[in-house]
Every structure is written in structure tokens, then in C-alpha cells.
Amino acid sequence: METLQNTEPIIRVDKLRIVYNQGKSNEMRALEETSVEIYPHEYVIIFGPSGCGKSTLLYSISGLQSATYGSVYVGGKELGKMTQAEQVYFHQSSIGMVFQAFYLISSLTILDNVVLPKVFRGEDPKTRKEVGQTLLRRFGIAAQGNKFPNELSGGQKQRVAIARSLVNDPEIILADEPVGNLDSESAENVLAILKDLNEVDKKTIIMVTHNPEHLAYADRVIFMKDGRVVKEEINRDKRPSTAAASKTTKPEEKFADKNSPEALELQMLMESFKNLLPKQVDILLIPFKAKQLLAHIISEMNDEQISMAEAFLKERLFNNIDAKKLAQSLDTSLEEGGGGWNSLRAQSFTKRAEAIIEQARITKESPQKGLRTLAEYLVENFHIKFTQESWPRFVELLKLRIENKMGQLELLRNLDAPVKKGGVGLNRITAEKIVREIEIIMLLKYS
Ligand code: ADP
Ligand code: MG
């Protein structure tokens, strides 16, 4: 699909109606006249009760369901007017789909499931496996590549399905109740992945859900009832200004008078704090303020800078990028898809992160050698002075913690206790810093 300007909708549903079994006794009008426009890089949720036509709308956008009346355009092309060859190409390259029921093929390995869309395109086995493996790594399921679907948890299966939907790098991801079958922890994980695909990879996402807790993830929510769109709500408007002037509820409509100083103040604040939503204003404002104040004082960075950094760090931990690329990405502006940090901070952060990652790697690979280097690393980083008596105790305590024979609280007590009483005699603040450093290294080496 040719890349469109942000001023054009990537998806346009125009007076679409879907009637199942038309003219038969079991005729079902699943979608009444519906018009929807979705712009590039938007994350849109379609929300409504079971049976209201959400899946029908989604499948119409995907081309799996053809219009009874009206039309659907994707990337400027009308689906109903495509030739067979165009339809096949459209399916393979423009849209990735994720379903509640995963739809993995049980007789194929996880890796083969992921690269299946490429098999249909007749791509070279070696390259397609490489692409598949990179995706499995990104979603933390590389170790499952040679297993079969029935050996995986629900959350893992959905990550496989997401990897499969991405294998041909489509611009649009359609997800039909993707967390409907998952426990809450796996659900959060999958929702975070979709958010990441939108924010970092700039995919246009349309997710169907009937769970109101998910709504805050989206830029825009389309509410459906009885086969109709009944309302739209905007959390963050990514549409061009001409489109945004449509009939939908705008944030400032919380205030009856749109030109009131309160409405203007909220509008301005929302531009500064991208995660601030009008619905937070009543009850959730204090937690939001606390979070921002904390971030401001502790890290002097905004939410967006932090969440982009987190995304790059994730890529680094999956080994999809190297240290140099991490520093570069952090140092790139937010507008260009980077972290929006300055160069100095990007460099020093990367140096610090790499040192910790390196310690985790050494400790994991060789516990013996790891213990020595870790002890020396801590001494150097925290400028600790030891006596002949306290040094071996320090090394012994580290050993116990690394072997998981001692927890962090006991370690802290022993590091802090005076040498006379059998401790290492560090001051409390240094001891706490060291314990935190060790815990993060333990976390990174854990797999
Ligand atoms: P939702 O995803 O919101 O639960 P659907 O789009 O699946 O709703 O279904 C909308 C209505 O259309 C429902 O009443 C459903 O029973 C009906 N329906 C869905 N698919 C078909 C089909 N293939 N044939 C006949 N009726 C269908
Ligand atoms: Mg459905």
C-alpha cells in the first residue's frame, strides 16, 4: 500500500451496512448504516456489548466480510472493487489480525506459525525464519520457537499471534477481543504490547473490546449499540485538525462553555501532558499529579520521554538493538520517533545501563567469575572502603544473595551492621543503594 499523508484517513467506512443471510428467513441486520474514519497512527477501540456488531465492523475493514451496502476504503482503495490479486496482496501486506481464540495451527511449531503468512508469499525460508525469530525475541517467547501451541500458556499464544500478525510488517493491526481469554496479568501484557506497537512502531491499531477498563489505552473510542455507532470519545486527538472538527465529543466539552478559562486551561495542560485525560479530572487527578511531580523531580523527564526510553530499553534487553543504537535512539527527538533526551543524558544513561546489563550477563554466565567482578564493580561504583575484616564478609554476603540463599532485607541488615557485630559496616544509604543495584542485576539475569 502506498504511504498516505496523515491528512487522509487510512480507513474510511462509508455508509456501510451488513446484512447476513439477506432475503432468507434467518436474515440478520448486523450493521446499520455506519460511517467511520480512522487516521494513520491512531489507536482506536470499538466498544460495545456482545452482539452489537463490533466483529462485523472489524471484519468488514479487514476485507473478510464484504459490504452488503456502502463501501470500505483502506489506503485509498475500495475493498469491494479490488481484483482478486489485489485482495490477496492487501490481506498479506496491509493488515495484521489478532483474535480472541488465537487461531494457531496446532501441528506447526511456534516459529512456523509466526512465519506462515510469509510461506504463502513464497519467501525464502532462511530470511523468513530470521524475521520470525526477531519477533519471538521481541515478545519474550524466543525459547518457545520449536514448541507446539498446546505447550504454551494463553498469554504466550496471544504473543505468538501478535508476532504472526506483524510478520509482513503491515501498517494496520486489527485485534478482536485479543485479551478476552486471558488472565489479568497476561491481558495487561498483551495490551502493553499493542500500545507499544502504536506508540513505537506507529502502527494504526483497531481493537475490539467489551471491557470498559481498556478504554484509556486508545486515542479514540467508538461506542456501538444494536448495529450502530452511538458515540465517540477522544482521549488524544491524532487526527488532522480538519477531521477533528467533526461531530465527536471533544475534551473541552467537559466544560459547558468551551471558551471558558477552565476549558482552555485543561486543553493546554492536555497538550503538555499527553496522558492526561478529561475523565481523570474528577477523581484521578491527584494520582496523576503525584506521578508527574515525582517524574519531574526525580528524573526531570516527561511521561513520553520515559515511555519511549522504556520501549528502547526493552529492545536492548531483547538484544534487538545494541548499546550504540540505544544511545542514538534516546538522543533522537520525539517527533522523529526517538526518546527526546539530550545527548549527554543519553550517553551517561546508556553507559550506566550497559554496566548493569554486563554485570547481569557475567553473573549469569559464570557465577564464580561473576561474584568477583560484581564485588569489584560495586566497590568502584559506590566508592566503598573495606578493611581486611569486612572485605571477605562483603564477598560472602554477595555470594549468598546471588545463590538466592539470602533475601534483600537480610543482606541490607548485614551490610549495614557494624563490623564489630559481624556486619560489613557500611552506612545505611550506601547499603541501600548497593542492595537496589544487586536486586536489579538479579532481576536482569533472571529468565
Ligand atoms: P459482536 O462482535 O459485537 O459481539 P458480531 O458482529 O459478532 O457482534 O455480531 C452482530 C450480530 O450479527 C449478532 O447478532 C450475531 O449473532 C450476528 N452474526 C454475526 N455473524 C453472523 C453470521 N456469519 N451469520 C449470521 N449472523 C451473524
Ligand atoms: Mg465479536
Coordinates of C-alpha atoms and ligand atoms in Angstrom, one line a residue:
M1 CA 0.0 0.0 0.0
E2 CA 1.4 3.4 -0.8
T3 CA 2.1 5.5 2.2
L4 CA -0.5 8.1 2.9
Q5 CA -0.2 11.6 4.3
N6 CA -1.5 12.0 7.8
T7 CA -4.2 14.2 6.4
E8 CA -6.0 11.3 4.7
P9 CA -7.8 8.7 6.7
I10 CA -6.1 5.3 6.3
I11 CA -9.5 3.6 6.7
R12 CA -12.8 5.0 5.6
V13 CA -16.1 3.2 6.2
D14 CA -18.8 4.9 4.2
K15 CA -22.5 4.2 4.9
L16 CA -21.7 0.6 5.4
R17 CA -24.5 -1.9 6.0
I18 CA -24.1 -5.6 6.6
V19 CA -27.0 -8.0 6.3
Y20 CA -26.3 -11.6 7.0
N21 CA -28.5 -14.2 5.1
Q22 CA -30.2 -11.4 3.2
G23 CA -33.7 -12.3 2.0
K24 CA -33.8 -15.6 4.0
S25 CA -35.9 -16.4 7.0
N26 CA -32.8 -16.0 9.2
E27 CA -31.9 -12.6 7.8
M28 CA -29.8 -10.7 10.3
R29 CA -29.0 -7.0 10.1
A30 CA -25.7 -6.9 11.9
L31 CA -24.6 -3.4 10.9
E32 CA -27.0 -0.5 10.2
E33 CA -25.7 2.5 8.2
T34 CA -22.2 3.1 9.6
S35 CA -19.6 5.7 8.7
V36 CA -16.2 5.8 10.4
E37 CA -12.9 7.4 9.5
I38 CA -9.6 6.3 11.0
Y39 CA -6.3 8.1 10.5
P40 CA -2.7 6.8 10.3
H41 CA -1.1 6.0 13.7
E42 CA -4.4 6.2 15.6
Y43 CA -5.2 3.6 18.3
V44 CA -9.0 3.2 18.1
I45 CA -11.1 1.0 20.3
I46 CA -14.5 -0.3 19.2
F47 CA -16.5 -0.8 22.4
G48 CA -20.0 -2.2 23.0
P49 CA -22.0 -5.1 24.3
S50 CA -21.9 -8.6 22.9
G51 CA -23.8 -8.9 19.6
C52 CA -23.8 -5.2 18.8
G53 CA -21.7 -5.7 15.6
K54 CA -18.2 -4.9 16.6
S55 CA -16.6 -8.0 15.0
T56 CA -18.7 -7.5 11.9
L57 CA -17.3 -3.9 11.5
L58 CA -13.8 -5.1 12.1
Y59 CA -14.1 -8.0 9.6
S60 CA -15.5 -5.6 7.1
I61 CA -12.4 -3.4 7.4
S62 CA -10.2 -6.4 7.1
G63 CA -12.0 -7.5 3.9
L64 CA -13.0 -10.8 5.4
Q65 CA -16.6 -9.6 5.2
S66 CA -17.9 -7.9 2.1
A67 CA -20.3 -4.9 2.3
T68 CA -24.0 -5.5 1.6
Y69 CA -24.4 -1.8 1.0
G70 CA -21.9 1.1 1.2
S71 CA -18.2 0.9 1.0
V72 CA -14.9 0.5 2.8
Y73 CA -11.7 2.1 1.7
V74 CA -8.3 1.1 3.1
G75 CA -5.2 3.1 2.0
G76 CA -7.4 5.0 -0.5
K77 CA -8.6 1.8 -2.2
E78 CA -12.1 0.5 -2.1
L79 CA -12.1 -3.1 -0.9
G80 CA -15.2 -4.1 -2.9
K81 CA -13.6 -3.0 -6.1
M82 CA -10.3 -4.8 -5.8
T83 CA -9.3 -7.6 -8.2
Q84 CA -8.7 -11.0 -6.7
A85 CA -4.9 -10.5 -6.9
E86 CA -5.2 -7.1 -5.2
Q87 CA -7.3 -8.6 -2.5
V88 CA -4.7 -11.3 -1.7
Y89 CA -1.9 -8.7 -1.7
F90 CA -3.9 -6.4 0.5
H91 CA -4.5 -9.2 3.1
Q92 CA -0.9 -10.3 3.2
S93 CA 0.8 -6.9 3.4
S94 CA -1.6 -4.2 4.7
I95 CA -3.4 -5.8 7.6
G96 CA -2.4 -8.0 10.6
M97 CA -5.2 -9.7 12.6
V98 CA -5.3 -10.9 16.1
F99 CA -8.3 -12.9 17.5
Q100 CA -9.6 -13.8 20.9
A101 CA -9.2 -17.5 20.0
F102 CA -5.6 -17.1 18.8
Y103 CA -6.1 -19.4 15.7
L104 CA -2.7 -21.0 15.8
I105 CA -2.2 -24.2 13.8
S106 CA -1.6 -27.0 16.3
S107 CA 0.5 -29.2 14.1
L108 CA 3.0 -26.4 13.3
T109 CA 5.8 -25.2 15.7
I110 CA 5.5 -21.7 17.1
L111 CA 8.1 -20.3 14.7
D112 CA 6.4 -21.9 11.7
N113 CA 3.1 -20.4 12.9
V114 CA 4.6 -17.0 13.0
V115 CA 6.1 -17.1 9.5
L116 CA 3.1 -18.8 7.9
P117 CA 2.0 -15.6 6.2
K118 CA 5.4 -15.5 4.6
V119 CA 5.2 -19.1 3.4
F120 CA 2.1 -18.1 1.5
R121 CA 4.1 -15.4 -0.2
G122 CA 6.8 -17.9 -1.2
E123 CA 9.6 -16.1 0.6
D124 CA 13.0 -17.7 1.2
P125 CA 12.9 -20.0 4.3
K126 CA 16.1 -18.6 5.8
T127 CA 15.1 -14.9 5.7
R128 CA 11.6 -15.7 6.9
K129 CA 12.9 -17.6 9.9
E130 CA 15.1 -14.7 10.8
V131 CA 12.2 -12.3 10.7
G132 CA 10.2 -14.8 12.8
Q133 CA 12.9 -15.2 15.4
T134 CA 13.4 -11.5 15.8
L135 CA 9.7 -11.1 16.5
L136 CA 9.7 -14.0 19.0
R137 CA 12.6 -12.4 20.8
R138 CA 10.9 -9.1 20.9
F139 CA 7.9 -10.6 22.7
G140 CA 9.9 -12.7 25.0
I141 CA 9.0 -16.1 23.5
A142 CA 12.2 -17.0 21.6
A143 CA 12.7 -20.1 23.8
Q144 CA 9.3 -21.4 22.7
G145 CA 10.1 -21.3 18.9
N146 CA 10.4 -25.1 18.5
K147 CA 7.4 -25.9 20.7
F148 CA 3.9 -26.5 19.6
P149 CA 0.9 -24.3 20.5
N150 CA -0.6 -26.7 23.1
E151 CA 2.6 -26.3 25.2
L152 CA 2.1 -22.6 25.6
S153 CA 0.1 -20.5 28.1
G154 CA -2.8 -18.4 26.8
G155 CA -0.7 -15.2 27.2
Q156 CA 2.2 -16.8 25.2
K157 CA -0.2 -17.9 22.5
Q158 CA -1.5 -14.5 22.0
R159 CA 2.0 -13.1 21.8
V160 CA 2.7 -15.7 19.1
A161 CA -0.5 -14.5 17.3
I162 CA 0.7 -10.9 17.5
A163 CA 4.1 -11.9 16.1
R164 CA 2.3 -13.6 13.3
S165 CA 0.2 -10.5 12.6
L166 CA 3.4 -8.4 12.3
V167 CA 5.5 -10.7 10.1
N168 CA 4.8 -8.9 6.9
D169 CA 5.1 -5.5 8.6
P170 CA 1.5 -4.3 7.9
E171 CA 0.5 -0.7 8.7
I172 CA -2.7 -1.7 10.4
I173 CA -3.4 -4.2 13.2
L174 CA -6.9 -5.3 13.8
A175 CA -7.5 -7.1 17.1
D176 CA -10.8 -8.7 18.0
E177 CA -11.1 -9.1 21.8
P178 CA -7.5 -10.1 22.0
V179 CA -7.4 -10.4 25.8
G180 CA -10.9 -11.9 26.2
N181 CA -9.4 -15.3 27.0
L182 CA -6.5 -14.2 29.2
D183 CA -5.9 -13.9 32.9
S184 CA -5.4 -10.3 34.0
E185 CA -1.6 -10.3 34.1
S186 CA -1.3 -11.8 30.6
A187 CA -4.1 -9.4 29.4
E188 CA -2.1 -6.4 30.7
N189 CA 1.0 -7.7 28.9
V190 CA -0.8 -8.0 25.6
L191 CA -2.4 -4.6 26.0
A192 CA 1.0 -3.1 26.7
I193 CA 2.4 -4.8 23.5
L194 CA -0.5 -3.3 21.4
K195 CA 0.2 0.1 22.9
D196 CA 3.9 -0.2 22.1
L197 CA 3.1 -1.2 18.5
N198 CA 1.1 2.0 18.2
E199 CA 3.5 4.4 20.0
V200 CA 6.8 3.0 19.0
D201 CA 6.1 1.2 15.7
K202 CA 3.5 3.8 14.7
K203 CA 1.0 1.1 13.7
T204 CA -2.6 2.0 13.3
I205 CA -4.5 -0.2 15.8
I206 CA -8.1 -1.0 16.0
M207 CA -9.1 -3.1 19.0
V208 CA -12.5 -4.5 19.7
T209 CA -13.4 -5.0 23.4
H210 CA -16.4 -5.0 25.7
N211 CA -14.2 -4.3 28.8
P212 CA -14.5 -0.6 29.9
E213 CA -11.2 -0.9 31.7
H214 CA -9.4 -0.9 28.4
L215 CA -10.7 2.4 27.1
A216 CA -7.9 4.5 28.4
Y217 CA -5.4 2.7 26.1
A218 CA -7.0 4.2 23.0
D219 CA -6.7 7.6 21.3
R220 CA -10.3 7.4 20.4
V221 CA -13.2 5.1 21.4
I222 CA -16.1 4.3 19.1
F223 CA -19.2 3.2 21.1
M224 CA -21.5 0.8 19.4
K225 CA -25.0 -0.5 20.2
D226 CA -27.5 -2.6 18.2
G227 CA -25.5 -2.4 14.9
R228 CA -24.9 1.4 15.1
V229 CA -22.1 3.8 16.2
V230 CA -23.8 5.7 19.0
K231 CA -21.0 7.9 20.3
E232 CA -17.3 8.7 20.0
E233 CA -14.9 9.8 22.7
I234 CA -11.5 11.2 22.2
N235 CA -8.6 10.7 24.6
R236 CA -5.9 12.1 22.4
D237 CA -6.6 13.6 19.1
K238 CA -4.1 12.4 16.5
R239 CA -6.3 13.4 13.6
P240 CA -5.6 16.4 11.4
S241 CA -7.4 19.5 12.6
T242 CA -9.9 19.4 9.7
A243 CA -11.1 15.9 10.7
A244 CA -11.1 16.6 14.4
A245 CA -13.8 19.3 13.8
S246 CA -16.4 16.5 13.3
K247 CA -19.4 15.7 15.4
T248 CA -17.5 13.8 18.1
T249 CA -17.1 14.8 21.8
K250 CA -14.1 17.0 22.2
P251 CA -12.2 17.0 25.5
E252 CA -13.1 20.5 26.4
E253 CA -16.8 19.6 26.2
K254 CA -16.4 18.6 29.8
F255 CA -17.0 22.3 30.3
A256 CA -20.3 23.6 29.1
D257 CA -18.6 26.8 27.9
K258 CA -15.8 25.7 25.5
N259 CA -14.2 29.1 25.7
S260 CA -14.2 29.3 29.5
P261 CA -10.8 29.8 31.2
E262 CA -11.2 26.3 32.8
A263 CA -11.7 24.6 29.4
L264 CA -8.7 26.4 27.9
E265 CA -6.6 25.6 30.9
L266 CA -7.4 21.9 30.6
Q267 CA -6.8 22.0 26.8
M268 CA -3.4 23.5 27.3
L269 CA -2.5 21.0 30.1
M270 CA -3.5 18.1 27.8
E271 CA -1.1 19.3 25.2
S272 CA 1.7 19.4 27.7
F273 CA 0.8 16.1 29.4
K274 CA -0.2 13.6 26.7
N275 CA -1.5 11.1 29.3
L276 CA -3.9 13.5 31.0
L277 CA -7.5 12.7 30.1
P278 CA -10.5 14.8 30.7
K279 CA -12.1 11.9 32.6
Q280 CA -9.2 12.0 35.1
V281 CA -10.1 15.5 36.2
D282 CA -12.7 14.4 38.7
I283 CA -11.2 11.6 40.7
L284 CA -7.8 10.6 39.2
L285 CA -6.1 13.9 39.1
I286 CA -4.2 13.7 42.3
P287 CA -2.5 10.3 41.4
F288 CA -1.7 11.8 38.1
K289 CA -0.2 14.9 39.7
A290 CA 1.8 12.8 42.1
K291 CA 3.3 10.8 39.3
Q292 CA 4.2 13.9 37.3
L293 CA 5.7 15.6 40.2
L294 CA 7.8 12.6 41.1
A295 CA 9.0 12.2 37.5
H296 CA 9.8 15.9 37.4
I297 CA 11.9 16.0 40.5
I298 CA 13.5 12.6 40.3
S299 CA 14.1 12.3 36.6
E300 CA 13.4 15.7 35.2
M301 CA 11.7 14.0 32.3
N302 CA 8.2 13.8 31.0
D303 CA 6.0 10.7 30.5
E304 CA 6.6 10.5 26.8
Q305 CA 10.4 10.7 27.2
I306 CA 10.2 8.0 29.9
S307 CA 7.9 5.7 28.0
M308 CA 9.9 5.9 24.8
A309 CA 13.1 5.2 26.8
E310 CA 11.4 2.2 28.3
A311 CA 10.5 0.9 24.9
F312 CA 14.1 1.2 23.7
L313 CA 15.4 -0.4 26.8
K314 CA 13.1 -3.3 26.2
E315 CA 14.5 -3.7 22.7
R316 CA 18.0 -3.6 24.2
L317 CA 17.2 -6.3 26.7
F318 CA 15.8 -8.5 24.0
N319 CA 19.1 -7.8 22.2
N320 CA 17.3 -6.4 19.2
I321 CA 19.5 -3.3 19.3
D322 CA 23.0 -2.7 20.6
A323 CA 24.3 -0.1 23.1
K324 CA 25.1 2.4 20.3
K325 CA 21.7 2.2 18.9
L326 CA 20.2 2.6 22.3
A327 CA 22.1 5.8 22.9
Q328 CA 21.2 7.1 19.4
S329 CA 17.5 6.3 19.8
L330 CA 17.3 8.1 23.2
D331 CA 19.1 11.1 21.7
T332 CA 16.7 11.4 18.7
S333 CA 13.8 13.8 19.1
L334 CA 10.3 12.6 20.0
E335 CA 8.9 13.9 16.7
E336 CA 11.4 11.6 14.8
G337 CA 10.3 8.6 16.9
G338 CA 13.2 8.9 19.4
G339 CA 13.3 9.3 23.2
G340 CA 13.7 13.1 23.1
W341 CA 16.6 13.1 25.5
N342 CA 19.7 15.2 25.1
S343 CA 23.0 13.7 24.0
L344 CA 24.8 13.9 27.3
R345 CA 22.0 12.3 29.2
A346 CA 21.6 9.6 26.5
Q347 CA 25.3 8.8 26.8
S348 CA 25.5 8.6 30.5
F349 CA 22.3 6.6 30.8
T350 CA 23.4 4.1 28.2
K351 CA 26.8 3.7 30.0
R352 CA 25.1 3.1 33.3
A353 CA 22.5 0.7 31.8
E354 CA 25.2 -1.2 29.9
A355 CA 27.3 -1.6 33.0
I356 CA 24.3 -3.2 34.8
I357 CA 23.4 -5.4 31.8
E358 CA 27.0 -6.5 31.6
Q359 CA 27.1 -7.5 35.3
A360 CA 23.9 -9.5 34.9
R361 CA 25.4 -11.2 31.9
I362 CA 28.7 -12.1 33.6
T363 CA 26.9 -13.3 36.8
K364 CA 24.6 -15.4 34.8
E365 CA 27.3 -17.0 32.6
S366 CA 29.8 -17.7 35.3
P367 CA 28.7 -17.4 38.9
Q368 CA 32.4 -17.9 40.1
K369 CA 33.9 -15.1 38.0
G370 CA 30.7 -13.1 38.2
L371 CA 31.0 -12.8 42.0
R372 CA 34.5 -11.3 41.8
T373 CA 33.6 -8.8 39.0
L374 CA 30.4 -7.9 40.7
A375 CA 32.1 -7.2 44.0
E376 CA 34.7 -5.1 42.3
Y377 CA 32.1 -3.3 40.2
L378 CA 30.2 -2.3 43.4
V379 CA 33.3 -1.1 45.1
E380 CA 34.2 1.1 42.2
N381 CA 30.7 2.4 41.6
F382 CA 29.9 3.2 45.2
H383 CA 33.4 4.2 46.4
I384 CA 33.3 1.8 49.3
K385 CA 36.4 1.4 51.6
F386 CA 36.8 -2.0 53.1
T387 CA 39.0 -3.4 55.9
Q388 CA 40.7 -6.8 55.8
E389 CA 37.9 -8.0 58.0
S390 CA 35.0 -6.5 56.1
W391 CA 36.0 -7.4 52.5
P392 CA 35.7 -11.2 52.8
R393 CA 32.4 -10.7 54.6
F394 CA 31.1 -8.5 51.8
V395 CA 32.1 -11.0 49.1
E396 CA 30.5 -13.9 51.2
L397 CA 27.2 -11.9 51.5
L398 CA 27.2 -11.2 47.8
K399 CA 27.6 -14.9 47.2
L400 CA 24.7 -15.8 49.4
R401 CA 22.4 -13.3 47.7
I402 CA 23.5 -14.4 44.2
E403 CA 22.9 -18.0 45.1
N404 CA 19.5 -17.0 46.5
K405 CA 20.4 -18.2 49.9
M406 CA 19.7 -14.7 51.4
G407 CA 17.0 -12.2 50.7
Q408 CA 17.4 -8.5 50.2
L409 CA 16.3 -7.4 53.7
E410 CA 18.8 -9.7 55.4
L411 CA 21.5 -8.6 53.0
L412 CA 20.7 -5.0 53.9
R413 CA 20.9 -5.7 57.6
N414 CA 24.3 -7.4 57.3
L415 CA 25.8 -4.7 55.0
D416 CA 24.6 -2.0 57.4
A417 CA 25.6 -3.8 60.7
P418 CA 28.8 -2.6 62.4
V419 CA 32.0 -4.7 61.7
K420 CA 32.2 -5.4 65.5
K421 CA 28.8 -7.1 65.3
G422 CA 29.7 -9.3 62.3
G423 CA 28.4 -6.9 59.7
V424 CA 30.2 -5.0 56.9
G425 CA 29.8 -1.6 58.5
L426 CA 28.5 0.4 55.5
N427 CA 26.4 3.4 56.1
R428 CA 22.7 2.9 55.7
I429 CA 22.4 4.9 52.5
T430 CA 25.2 3.2 50.7
A431 CA 23.9 -0.2 51.9
E432 CA 20.5 0.6 50.4
K433 CA 22.0 1.7 47.2
I434 CA 24.0 -1.4 46.9
V435 CA 21.1 -3.7 47.7
R436 CA 19.0 -2.0 45.0
E437 CA 21.8 -2.3 42.5
I438 CA 22.2 -6.0 43.3
E439 CA 18.4 -6.6 43.0
I440 CA 18.2 -5.0 39.6
I441 CA 21.1 -7.2 38.5
M442 CA 19.4 -10.3 39.9
L443 CA 16.2 -9.3 38.0
L444 CA 18.0 -8.8 34.7
K445 CA 19.8 -12.1 35.0
Y446 CA 16.6 -13.9 35.9
S447 CA 14.9 -15.8 33.0
Ligands
ADP1 P1 -20.1 -8.5 18.5 O1 -18.7 -8.7 17.9 O2 -20.3 -7.1 18.9 O3 -20.4 -9.4 19.6 P2 -21.0 -9.5 15.9 O4 -20.5 -8.6 14.9 O5 -20.2 -10.8 16.0 O6 -21.1 -8.8 17.3 O7 -22.5 -9.9 15.6 C1 -23.5 -9.0 15.3 C2 -24.8 -9.7 15.1 O8 -24.7 -10.4 13.9 C3 -25.1 -10.7 16.2 O9 -26.5 -10.8 16.4 C4 -24.7 -12.0 15.6 O10 -25.4 -13.1 16.1 C5 -24.9 -11.8 14.1 N1 -23.9 -12.5 13.3 C6 -22.6 -12.4 13.3 N2 -22.0 -13.2 12.4 C7 -23.0 -13.8 11.7 C8 -23.1 -14.7 10.6 N3 -21.9 -15.1 10.0 N4 -24.3 -15.1 10.1 C9 -25.4 -14.6 10.7 N5 -25.4 -13.8 11.8 C10 -24.2 -13.4 12.2
MG2 MG -17.3 -10.2 18.5

